[in-house]
Amino acid sequence: MSTATAQPLHLSPASGWQPPALDECAVDTLYDDVVAASRDRRRGYSQPTLRVVLGAGEVDPHFGPQATRTSLLPEPRAWLQRTAGAILECMTGVRPVTQIARSVSPLVYERVHARSVIAKRRGARPLHRSLVRRVHVCEPDDGVIEASVVVQHDGRVRAMALRIVGVDGRWMVTAMELG
């Protein structure tokens, strides 16, 4: 009878090499290639991962924001007077910006928030409350209002231009300029 002798086990360290990380453009290109290849095969395609791209062009018409007619919305002059005053107070740091988040678009919110941060850093508080003197309204389309608002802000009379759009049963400021 012969006896087998066990050979000693030789362990070697694993390689430390790893492939480089892909940048976002490369991942998008690979994803698009996979989608194109699956469509070329004329078979059903099952998406392996969820790709979420938030953009104005890709909003679902049934589940995205819905336009609202002017007749179904509150009176725009009074709404603009209150909202313009609130925006000015947010820009000076008197009022938290989150209070107007539902009434303004994301772009306008970012601009007002940036002005609020600057005002808070300066530490200057307005001597008098902002006062909305006049609101002039123009309706270029149903559910769209363009307004020029005359305000007294920090001791000066200034002009504010606002565009509001009826969205989901409420007004929303989509553009704002302060002169």
PDB file of C-alpha atoms in Angstrom:
ATOM      1  CA  MET A   1       0.000   0.000   0.000  1.00  0.00           C
ATOM      2  CA  SER A   2       1.255   3.372  -0.866  1.00  0.00           C
ATOM      3  CA  THR A   3       0.497   6.371   1.262  1.00  0.00           C
ATOM      4  CA  ALA A   4      -0.068   9.756  -0.263  1.00  0.00           C
ATOM      5  CA  THR A   5       1.645  12.660   1.317  1.00  0.00           C
ATOM      6  CA  ALA A   6      -0.083  15.986   1.432  1.00  0.00           C
ATOM      7  CA  GLN A   7       1.639  18.801  -0.315  1.00  0.00           C
ATOM      8  CA  PRO A   8       1.737  22.088   1.553  1.00  0.00           C
ATOM      9  CA  LEU A   9      -0.836  24.600   0.350  1.00  0.00           C
ATOM     10  CA  HIS A  10       0.737  27.646  -1.223  1.00  0.00           C
ATOM     11  CA  LEU A  11      -1.244  30.916  -0.757  1.00  0.00           C
ATOM     12  CA  SER A  12      -0.509  33.958  -2.837  1.00  0.00           C
ATOM     13  CA  PRO A  13      -2.067  37.388  -2.251  1.00  0.00           C
ATOM     14  CA  ALA A  14      -4.835  38.488  -4.564  1.00  0.00           C
ATOM     15  CA  SER A  15      -4.093  41.122  -7.114  1.00  0.00           C
ATOM     16  CA  GLY A  16      -4.752  44.685  -5.949  1.00  0.00           C
ATOM     17  CA  TRP A  17      -5.666  45.837  -9.446  1.00  0.00           C
ATOM     18  CA  GLN A  18      -9.124  47.287  -9.874  1.00  0.00           C
ATOM     19  CA  PRO A  19     -10.630  48.827 -12.978  1.00  0.00           C
ATOM     20  CA  PRO A  20     -10.961  52.616 -12.908  1.00  0.00           C
ATOM     21  CA  ALA A  21     -14.320  54.119 -12.033  1.00  0.00           C
ATOM     22  CA  LEU A  22     -16.463  55.157 -14.995  1.00  0.00           C
ATOM     23  CA  ASP A  23     -17.495  58.766 -15.318  1.00  0.00           C
ATOM     24  CA  GLU A  24     -21.167  59.662 -15.804  1.00  0.00           C
ATOM     25  CA  CYS A  25     -20.869  60.102 -19.594  1.00  0.00           C
ATOM     26  CA  ALA A  26     -19.352  56.632 -19.978  1.00  0.00           C
ATOM     27  CA  VAL A  27     -22.148  55.062 -17.920  1.00  0.00           C
ATOM     28  CA  ASP A  28     -24.766  56.848 -20.053  1.00  0.00           C
ATOM     29  CA  THR A  29     -23.065  55.632 -23.231  1.00  0.00           C
ATOM     30  CA  LEU A  30     -22.976  52.033 -21.980  1.00  0.00           C
ATOM     31  CA  TYR A  31     -26.616  52.248 -20.930  1.00  0.00           C
ATOM     32  CA  ASP A  32     -27.656  53.630 -24.320  1.00  0.00           C
ATOM     33  CA  ASP A  33     -25.688  50.872 -26.091  1.00  0.00           C
ATOM     34  CA  VAL A  34     -27.493  48.173 -24.086  1.00  0.00           C
ATOM     35  CA  VAL A  35     -30.890  49.721 -24.851  1.00  0.00           C
ATOM     36  CA  ALA A  36     -30.066  49.961 -28.565  1.00  0.00           C
ATOM     37  CA  ALA A  37     -28.817  46.363 -28.671  1.00  0.00           C
ATOM     38  CA  SER A  38     -31.931  45.025 -26.967  1.00  0.00           C
ATOM     39  CA  ARG A  39     -34.203  46.931 -29.352  1.00  0.00           C
ATOM     40  CA  ASP A  40     -32.268  45.573 -32.321  1.00  0.00           C
ATOM     41  CA  ARG A  41     -33.013  42.027 -31.209  1.00  0.00           C
ATOM     42  CA  ARG A  42     -36.769  42.781 -31.446  1.00  0.00           C
ATOM     43  CA  ARG A  43     -37.375  41.110 -28.120  1.00  0.00           C
ATOM     44  CA  GLY A  44     -38.966  42.448 -24.995  1.00  0.00           C
ATOM     45  CA  TYR A  45     -36.641  44.617 -22.975  1.00  0.00           C
ATOM     46  CA  SER A  46     -36.423  44.415 -19.231  1.00  0.00           C
ATOM     47  CA  GLN A  47     -34.552  47.365 -17.761  1.00  0.00           C
ATOM     48  CA  PRO A  48     -31.966  46.018 -15.294  1.00  0.00           C
ATOM     49  CA  THR A  49     -31.573  49.291 -13.366  1.00  0.00           C
ATOM     50  CA  LEU A  50     -33.697  52.335 -12.815  1.00  0.00           C
ATOM     51  CA  ARG A  51     -32.476  55.440 -14.565  1.00  0.00           C
ATOM     52  CA  VAL A  52     -34.136  58.629 -13.364  1.00  0.00           C
ATOM     53  CA  VAL A  53     -33.559  61.799 -15.338  1.00  0.00           C
ATOM     54  CA  LEU A  54     -35.450  64.822 -14.114  1.00  0.00           C
ATOM     55  CA  GLY A  55     -35.887  67.335 -16.864  1.00  0.00           C
ATOM     56  CA  ALA A  56     -38.648  69.515 -18.205  1.00  0.00           C
ATOM     57  CA  GLY A  57     -38.730  67.594 -21.500  1.00  0.00           C
ATOM     58  CA  GLU A  58     -39.344  64.223 -19.870  1.00  0.00           C
ATOM     59  CA  VAL A  59     -42.259  65.051 -17.561  1.00  0.00           C
ATOM     60  CA  ASP A  60     -45.153  62.635 -17.858  1.00  0.00           C
ATOM     61  CA  PRO A  61     -48.174  64.583 -19.173  1.00  0.00           C
ATOM     62  CA  HIS A  62     -50.581  62.643 -16.937  1.00  0.00           C
ATOM     63  CA  PHE A  63     -48.649  62.645 -13.668  1.00  0.00           C
ATOM     64  CA  GLY A  64     -46.499  65.775 -13.953  1.00  0.00           C
ATOM     65  CA  PRO A  65     -47.565  69.321 -13.132  1.00  0.00           C
ATOM     66  CA  GLN A  66     -50.945  70.182 -14.643  1.00  0.00           C
ATOM     67  CA  ALA A  67     -51.773  73.612 -16.069  1.00  0.00           C
ATOM     68  CA  THR A  68     -54.678  75.400 -14.423  1.00  0.00           C
ATOM     69  CA  ARG A  69     -56.982  77.984 -16.026  1.00  0.00           C
ATOM     70  CA  THR A  70     -57.144  81.512 -14.612  1.00  0.00           C
ATOM     71  CA  SER A  71     -60.832  81.177 -13.758  1.00  0.00           C
ATOM     72  CA  LEU A  72     -60.009  78.329 -11.341  1.00  0.00           C
ATOM     73  CA  LEU A  73     -57.302  80.289  -9.488  1.00  0.00           C
ATOM     74  CA  PRO A  74     -57.374  83.051  -6.870  1.00  0.00           C
ATOM     75  CA  GLU A  75     -57.461  86.696  -7.954  1.00  0.00           C
ATOM     76  CA  PRO A  76     -53.909  87.412  -9.214  1.00  0.00           C
ATOM     77  CA  ARG A  77     -53.473  91.012  -7.969  1.00  0.00           C
ATOM     78  CA  ALA A  78     -54.035  90.186  -4.309  1.00  0.00           C
ATOM     79  CA  TRP A  79     -51.955  87.011  -4.593  1.00  0.00           C
ATOM     80  CA  LEU A  80     -49.106  88.908  -6.278  1.00  0.00           C
ATOM     81  CA  GLN A  81     -49.168  91.631  -3.628  1.00  0.00           C
ATOM     82  CA  ARG A  82     -48.804  89.116  -0.791  1.00  0.00           C
ATOM     83  CA  THR A  83     -46.247  86.964  -2.598  1.00  0.00           C
ATOM     84  CA  ALA A  84     -44.057  89.865  -3.775  1.00  0.00           C
ATOM     85  CA  GLY A  85     -43.877  91.131  -0.178  1.00  0.00           C
ATOM     86  CA  ALA A  86     -43.002  87.649   1.070  1.00  0.00           C
ATOM     87  CA  ILE A  87     -40.273  87.246  -1.571  1.00  0.00           C
ATOM     88  CA  LEU A  88     -38.710  90.567  -0.583  1.00  0.00           C
ATOM     89  CA  GLU A  89     -38.785  89.608   3.096  1.00  0.00           C
ATOM     90  CA  CYS A  90     -37.112  86.285   2.244  1.00  0.00           C
ATOM     91  CA  MET A  91     -34.422  88.058   0.218  1.00  0.00           C
ATOM     92  CA  THR A  92     -33.576  90.319   3.170  1.00  0.00           C
ATOM     93  CA  GLY A  93     -33.442  87.424   5.629  1.00  0.00           C
ATOM     94  CA  VAL A  94     -36.479  88.534   7.645  1.00  0.00           C
ATOM     95  CA  ARG A  95     -38.564  85.532   6.649  1.00  0.00           C
ATOM     96  CA  PRO A  96     -37.429  81.907   6.121  1.00  0.00           C
ATOM     97  CA  VAL A  97     -37.226  81.024   2.426  1.00  0.00           C
ATOM     98  CA  THR A  98     -39.030  77.741   3.026  1.00  0.00           C
ATOM     99  CA  GLN A  99     -42.260  79.702   3.501  1.00  0.00           C
ATOM    100  CA  ILE A 100     -42.400  80.533  -0.212  1.00  0.00           C
ATOM    101  CA  ALA A 101     -41.119  77.193  -1.520  1.00  0.00           C
ATOM    102  CA  ARG A 102     -44.556  76.065  -2.679  1.00  0.00           C
ATOM    103  CA  SER A 103     -45.268  79.364  -4.440  1.00  0.00           C
ATOM    104  CA  VAL A 104     -42.114  79.626  -6.560  1.00  0.00           C
ATOM    105  CA  SER A 105     -40.354  77.438  -9.122  1.00  0.00           C
ATOM    106  CA  PRO A 106     -37.061  75.734  -8.153  1.00  0.00           C
ATOM    107  CA  LEU A 107     -35.017  78.274 -10.135  1.00  0.00           C
ATOM    108  CA  VAL A 108     -36.655  81.261  -8.436  1.00  0.00           C
ATOM    109  CA  TYR A 109     -36.310  79.513  -5.073  1.00  0.00           C
ATOM    110  CA  GLU A 110     -32.545  79.111  -5.608  1.00  0.00           C
ATOM    111  CA  ARG A 111     -32.155  82.789  -6.496  1.00  0.00           C
ATOM    112  CA  VAL A 112     -34.159  83.976  -3.480  1.00  0.00           C
ATOM    113  CA  HIS A 113     -32.292  81.578  -1.199  1.00  0.00           C
ATOM    114  CA  ALA A 114     -28.914  82.827  -2.439  1.00  0.00           C
ATOM    115  CA  ARG A 115     -29.928  86.447  -1.757  1.00  0.00           C
ATOM    116  CA  SER A 116     -31.194  85.430   1.686  1.00  0.00           C
ATOM    117  CA  VAL A 117     -27.886  83.776   2.586  1.00  0.00           C
ATOM    118  CA  ILE A 118     -25.957  86.881   1.513  1.00  0.00           C
ATOM    119  CA  ALA A 119     -28.266  89.134   3.549  1.00  0.00           C
ATOM    120  CA  LYS A 120     -27.868  86.946   6.639  1.00  0.00           C
ATOM    121  CA  ARG A 121     -24.062  86.980   6.292  1.00  0.00           C
ATOM    122  CA  ARG A 122     -24.043  90.768   6.144  1.00  0.00           C
ATOM    123  CA  GLY A 123     -26.190  90.885   9.246  1.00  0.00           C
ATOM    124  CA  ALA A 124     -27.972  94.009   8.018  1.00  0.00           C
ATOM    125  CA  ARG A 125     -31.658  94.153   8.793  1.00  0.00           C
ATOM    126  CA  PRO A 126     -33.997  96.454   6.865  1.00  0.00           C
ATOM    127  CA  LEU A 127     -35.152  99.515   8.796  1.00  0.00           C
ATOM    128  CA  HIS A 128     -38.693  99.312   7.457  1.00  0.00           C
ATOM    129  CA  ARG A 129     -40.878  96.501   6.251  1.00  0.00           C
ATOM    130  CA  SER A 130     -41.032  96.129   2.460  1.00  0.00           C
ATOM    131  CA  LEU A 131     -44.150  97.726   1.061  1.00  0.00           C
ATOM    132  CA  VAL A 132     -45.849  96.748  -2.193  1.00  0.00           C
ATOM    133  CA  ARG A 133     -47.180  99.989  -3.702  1.00  0.00           C
ATOM    134  CA  ARG A 134     -48.707  98.947  -7.032  1.00  0.00           C
ATOM    135  CA  VAL A 135     -49.326  95.810  -9.053  1.00  0.00           C
ATOM    136  CA  HIS A 136     -49.844  96.016 -12.834  1.00  0.00           C
ATOM    137  CA  VAL A 137     -51.113  92.810 -14.419  1.00  0.00           C
ATOM    138  CA  CYS A 138     -51.066  91.539 -18.002  1.00  0.00           C
ATOM    139  CA  GLU A 139     -52.512  88.176 -19.078  1.00  0.00           C
ATOM    140  CA  PRO A 140     -50.774  86.957 -22.269  1.00  0.00           C
ATOM    141  CA  ASP A 141     -52.468  83.539 -22.096  1.00  0.00           C
ATOM    142  CA  ASP A 142     -55.024  81.703 -20.004  1.00  0.00           C
ATOM    143  CA  GLY A 143     -53.341  80.644 -16.759  1.00  0.00           C
ATOM    144  CA  VAL A 144     -50.325  82.930 -17.306  1.00  0.00           C
ATOM    145  CA  ILE A 145     -49.902  86.350 -15.701  1.00  0.00           C
ATOM    146  CA  GLU A 146     -47.040  88.780 -16.213  1.00  0.00           C
ATOM    147  CA  ALA A 147     -46.878  91.533 -13.621  1.00  0.00           C
ATOM    148  CA  SER A 148     -44.822  94.561 -12.800  1.00  0.00           C
ATOM    149  CA  VAL A 149     -44.816  95.348  -9.114  1.00  0.00           C
ATOM    150  CA  VAL A 150     -43.691  98.676  -7.644  1.00  0.00           C
ATOM    151  CA  VAL A 151     -42.184  98.127  -4.184  1.00  0.00           C
ATOM    152  CA  GLN A 152     -40.611 100.266  -1.515  1.00  0.00           C
ATOM    153  CA  HIS A 153     -37.662  98.288  -0.226  1.00  0.00           C
ATOM    154  CA  ASP A 154     -34.808  99.462   2.020  1.00  0.00           C
ATOM    155  CA  GLY A 155     -35.818 103.088   1.618  1.00  0.00           C
ATOM    156  CA  ARG A 156     -35.859 102.904  -2.187  1.00  0.00           C
ATOM    157  CA  VAL A 157     -38.650 102.496  -4.688  1.00  0.00           C
ATOM    158  CA  ARG A 158     -37.869  99.567  -6.957  1.00  0.00           C
ATOM    159  CA  ALA A 159     -39.518  97.599  -9.733  1.00  0.00           C
ATOM    160  CA  MET A 160     -40.102  93.873  -9.639  1.00  0.00           C
ATOM    161  CA  ALA A 161     -41.186  91.843 -12.662  1.00  0.00           C
ATOM    162  CA  LEU A 162     -42.922  88.527 -12.021  1.00  0.00           C
ATOM    163  CA  ARG A 163     -44.378  85.834 -14.243  1.00  0.00           C
ATOM    164  CA  ILE A 164     -46.858  83.529 -12.561  1.00  0.00           C
ATOM    165  CA  VAL A 165     -48.365  80.401 -14.037  1.00  0.00           C
ATOM    166  CA  GLY A 166     -51.330  78.354 -12.865  1.00  0.00           C
ATOM    167  CA  VAL A 167     -50.013  74.929 -11.865  1.00  0.00           C
ATOM    168  CA  ASP A 168     -51.917  72.202  -9.999  1.00  0.00           C
ATOM    169  CA  GLY A 169     -54.665  74.554  -8.832  1.00  0.00           C
ATOM    170  CA  ARG A 170     -52.373  77.327  -7.523  1.00  0.00           C
ATOM    171  CA  TRP A 171     -50.258  80.190  -8.786  1.00  0.00           C
ATOM    172  CA  MET A 172     -46.511  79.658  -9.090  1.00  0.00           C
ATOM    173  CA  VAL A 173     -43.833  82.304  -9.711  1.00  0.00           C
ATOM    174  CA  THR A 174     -41.714  81.009 -12.598  1.00  0.00           C
ATOM    175  CA  ALA A 175     -39.655  84.129 -13.337  1.00  0.00           C
ATOM    176  CA  MET A 176     -38.582  87.087 -11.226  1.00  0.00           C
ATOM    177  CA  GLU A 177     -36.441  90.168 -11.787  1.00  0.00           C
ATOM    178  CA  LEU A 178     -35.796  92.863  -9.213  1.00  0.00           C
ATOM    179  CA  GLY A 179     -34.579  96.233 -10.490  1.00  0.00           C
TER     180      GLY A 179
END
